[in-house]
Tab-separated table of C-alpha atoms in Angstrom:
chain	number	residue	atom	x	y	z
G	1	MET	CA	-98.401	14.758	-24.522
G	2	ARG	CA	-96.571	18.084	-24.503
G	3	ILE	CA	-92.800	17.807	-24.444
G	4	HIS	CA	-90.701	20.776	-23.339
G	5	TRP	CA	-86.985	21.286	-23.924
G	6	MET	CA	-85.222	22.829	-20.927
G	7	TYR	CA	-82.536	25.242	-22.040
G	8	PRO	CA	-80.369	26.136	-19.010
G	9	HIS	CA	-78.562	29.450	-18.818
G	10	SER	CA	-75.125	27.939	-19.403
G	11	GLY	CA	-73.882	28.457	-22.943
G	12	ASN	CA	-76.811	30.570	-24.020
G	13	ASP	CA	-75.433	32.615	-26.854
G	14	LEU	CA	-77.663	33.712	-29.724
G	15	ASN	CA	-76.316	31.188	-32.250
G	16	ASP	CA	-76.872	28.351	-29.785
G	17	LEU	CA	-80.489	29.442	-29.266
G	18	LYS	CA	-81.034	29.551	-33.040
G	19	LYS	CA	-79.770	25.947	-33.358
G	20	ILE	CA	-81.974	24.789	-30.495
G	21	ALA	CA	-84.974	26.536	-32.058
G	22	GLU	CA	-84.451	24.619	-35.296
G	23	THR	CA	-84.078	21.304	-33.456
G	24	ALA	CA	-87.073	21.941	-31.176
G	25	ASN	CA	-89.249	22.711	-34.176
G	26	GLU	CA	-88.047	19.719	-36.214
G	27	CYS	CA	-88.619	17.346	-33.277
G	28	GLY	CA	-92.068	18.685	-32.437
G	29	TYR	CA	-91.350	20.100	-28.981
G	30	TYR	CA	-94.198	22.124	-27.468
G	31	SER	CA	-91.803	24.661	-25.965
G	32	VAL	CA	-88.236	25.563	-25.099
G	33	LEU	CA	-87.914	26.587	-21.434
G	34	ILE	CA	-85.283	29.287	-21.070
G	35	THR	CA	-84.103	29.670	-17.493
G	36	TYR	CA	-83.416	32.976	-15.767
G	37	HIS	CA	-80.235	34.397	-14.368
G	38	SER	CA	-79.510	38.076	-13.843
G	39	LEU	CA	-75.936	37.752	-15.111
G	40	ILE	CA	-76.851	36.570	-18.611
G	41	SER	CA	-78.263	38.511	-21.518
G	42	ASP	CA	-82.005	39.020	-21.832
G	43	ALA	CA	-83.944	36.002	-23.109
G	44	TRP	CA	-86.883	37.997	-24.509
G	45	VAL	CA	-84.622	40.030	-26.769
G	46	LYS	CA	-82.828	36.891	-27.966
G	47	CYS	CA	-86.111	35.071	-28.611
G	48	ALA	CA	-87.438	38.025	-30.592
G	49	ASN	CA	-84.267	37.881	-32.692
G	50	THR	CA	-84.439	34.132	-33.305
G	51	ILE	CA	-88.174	33.774	-33.912
G	52	ASN	CA	-89.051	32.021	-37.145
G	53	LEU	CA	-92.677	32.624	-38.101
G	54	GLU	CA	-92.836	29.138	-39.662
G	55	HIS	CA	-92.007	27.404	-36.371
G	56	LYS	CA	-94.749	26.139	-34.064
G	57	PHE	CA	-93.049	25.632	-30.658
G	58	LYS	CA	-93.337	28.265	-27.934
G	59	TYR	CA	-90.561	30.137	-26.208
G	60	PHE	CA	-91.089	29.358	-22.515
G	61	LEU	CA	-89.420	32.092	-20.467
G	62	ALA	CA	-88.692	31.827	-16.765
G	63	ILE	CA	-89.588	35.073	-15.019
G	64	ARG	CA	-88.604	35.987	-11.466
G	65	THR	CA	-91.259	38.371	-10.257
G	66	TYR	CA	-88.887	40.449	-8.165
G	67	ALA	CA	-86.838	41.231	-11.287
G	68	ILE	CA	-89.566	42.888	-13.399
G	69	SER	CA	-92.665	44.910	-12.673
G	70	PRO	CA	-96.042	43.520	-13.753
G	71	GLU	CA	-96.508	46.594	-15.945
G	72	TYR	CA	-93.230	46.093	-17.791
G	73	PHE	CA	-93.923	42.367	-18.121
G	74	VAL	CA	-97.266	43.120	-19.829
G	75	MET	CA	-95.624	45.707	-22.086
G	76	MET	CA	-92.956	43.198	-23.186
G	77	TYR	CA	-95.529	40.433	-23.662
G	78	LYS	CA	-97.702	42.653	-25.871
G	79	ALA	CA	-94.681	43.630	-27.969
G	80	PHE	CA	-93.690	39.992	-28.455
G	81	ASN	CA	-97.249	39.186	-29.536
G	82	GLU	CA	-96.937	41.863	-32.213
G	83	ILE	CA	-94.090	39.807	-33.693
G	84	GLN	CA	-96.104	36.583	-33.522
G	85	LYS	CA	-99.113	35.895	-31.343
G	86	ASN	CA	-99.094	32.917	-28.957
G	87	ARG	CA	-95.427	32.011	-29.427
G	88	ILE	CA	-94.417	32.796	-25.876
G	89	MET	CA	-95.352	31.290	-22.529
G	90	PHE	CA	-94.023	31.854	-19.043
G	91	ASN	CA	-92.670	30.007	-16.044
G	92	ILE	CA	-93.420	32.372	-13.159
G	93	VAL	CA	-91.216	31.779	-10.106
G	94	ALA	CA	-90.554	33.488	-6.786
G	95	GLY	CA	-86.880	32.695	-7.371
G	96	ASP	CA	-83.738	32.874	-5.336
G	97	ILE	CA	-82.008	36.212	-5.073
G	98	GLN	CA	-78.405	35.940	-6.191
G	99	GLU	CA	-75.598	37.610	-4.238
G	100	SER	CA	-74.710	39.590	-7.347
G	101	GLU	CA	-78.211	41.109	-7.570
G	102	SER	CA	-79.001	44.454	-6.035
G	103	SER	CA	-81.101	47.507	-6.667
G	104	VAL	CA	-80.754	51.246	-6.209
G	105	ASP	CA	-80.722	51.881	-2.455
G	106	ASN	CA	-81.943	48.290	-2.027
G	107	ILE	CA	-85.509	49.396	-2.670
G	108	ILE	CA	-86.355	46.134	-4.419
G	109	PHE	CA	-84.222	43.806	-2.336
G	110	ASN	CA	-85.427	45.178	0.967
G	111	LYS	CA	-84.394	42.638	3.604
G	112	GLU	CA	-87.774	42.915	5.289
G	113	TYR	CA	-89.636	42.075	2.082
G	114	PHE	CA	-87.562	39.535	0.154
G	115	ASP	CA	-85.321	37.817	2.705
G	116	THR	CA	-87.236	34.512	2.728
G	117	VAL	CA	-88.746	32.261	0.116
G	118	GLU	CA	-92.115	32.621	1.837
G	119	LYS	CA	-92.028	36.399	1.419
G	120	ARG	CA	-91.029	36.101	-2.248
G	121	VAL	CA	-93.857	33.588	-2.796
G	122	GLU	CA	-96.329	36.015	-1.196
G	123	TYR	CA	-94.994	38.831	-3.386
G	124	THR	CA	-95.375	36.573	-6.440
G	125	TYR	CA	-99.067	36.105	-5.630
G	126	LYS	CA	-99.531	39.895	-5.464
G	127	TRP	CA	-97.466	40.337	-8.649
G	128	MET	CA	-99.643	37.813	-10.493
G	129	GLU	CA	-102.806	39.492	-9.228
G	130	LYS	CA	-101.585	42.830	-10.609
G	131	MET	CA	-100.371	41.360	-13.914
G	132	VAL	CA	-103.691	39.594	-14.516
G	133	SER	CA	-105.547	42.847	-13.875
G	134	LEU	CA	-103.620	44.491	-16.737
G	135	LEU	CA	-104.675	42.047	-19.454
G	136	PRO	CA	-108.120	41.056	-20.685
G	137	PRO	CA	-108.757	37.303	-20.215
G	138	GLU	CA	-108.566	36.613	-23.949
G	139	ASP	CA	-105.030	38.065	-24.077
G	140	MET	CA	-103.586	36.075	-21.165
G	141	PRO	CA	-100.408	34.155	-21.945
G	142	GLU	CA	-99.989	30.500	-21.113
G	143	ILE	CA	-98.564	30.498	-17.585
G	144	VAL	CA	-96.846	27.824	-15.551
G	145	MET	CA	-95.955	28.446	-11.913
G	146	SER	CA	-93.080	26.549	-10.337
G	147	GLY	CA	-92.969	25.370	-6.756
G	148	THR	CA	-94.611	23.091	-4.227
G	149	SER	CA	-95.495	25.360	-1.298
G	150	GLU	CA	-99.175	25.646	-0.425
G	151	LYS	CA	-99.127	29.343	-1.394
G	152	THR	CA	-97.519	28.616	-4.784
G	153	LEU	CA	-100.023	25.849	-5.483
G	154	HIS	CA	-102.811	28.260	-4.539
G	155	SER	CA	-101.332	30.952	-6.805
G	156	ALA	CA	-101.100	28.446	-9.645
G	157	SER	CA	-104.747	27.479	-9.176
G	158	CYS	CA	-105.748	31.164	-9.296
G	159	PHE	CA	-103.558	32.465	-12.110
G	160	ALA	CA	-101.737	29.739	-14.035
G	161	ASN	CA	-102.614	27.096	-16.572
G	162	TYR	CA	-100.670	24.536	-14.565
G	163	ASN	CA	-97.978	23.977	-11.930
G	164	LEU	CA	-94.452	22.742	-12.583
G	165	SER	CA	-92.471	20.931	-9.925
G	166	MET	CA	-89.706	18.406	-9.814
G	167	MET	CA	-90.812	14.830	-9.338
G	168	ASN	CA	-88.210	14.282	-6.614
G	169	ASP	CA	-89.934	17.028	-4.543
G	170	TYR	CA	-93.014	14.817	-4.379
G	171	LEU	CA	-91.070	11.595	-3.926
G	172	ASP	CA	-89.157	13.135	-0.998
G	173	ASN	CA	-92.364	14.467	0.624
G	174	PRO	CA	-95.441	12.624	-0.716
G	175	SER	CA	-97.951	14.279	1.642
């Protein structure tokens, strides 16, 4: 069984992440899931700083597709692999846009394109399609997609290694 440590964005300073990395490695965790929020410092940079080449667990980064282009994602992933191959995996999510998030002239957060979860889920499918086209199959990272909509489950079956959802989502709606 693979056990993952969920590291929420509260209290996520660099020293805290270093302590969690030591504990996760000592306890045999498969990964440490680092959640996303636009108002905290960048998780990839912090993970690159804390990586210990002797550790075995993976950094499991949550990525909101509207917040990064597929091209930049691939560039960052390749750079991380230069530090240590196969030490990073991703939780790809359509995400919720925070009130504090914006873009130049609202090009990214166009109301017509991102105003509903369904539209962000559709964009995530297209984002994944583009990202996958930029990497050869042997270089693909381990990918988890979060969500329970039919489109997300379809996206996960096309592009991800597996789907992640909360058990209570299924208990509340078992169909």
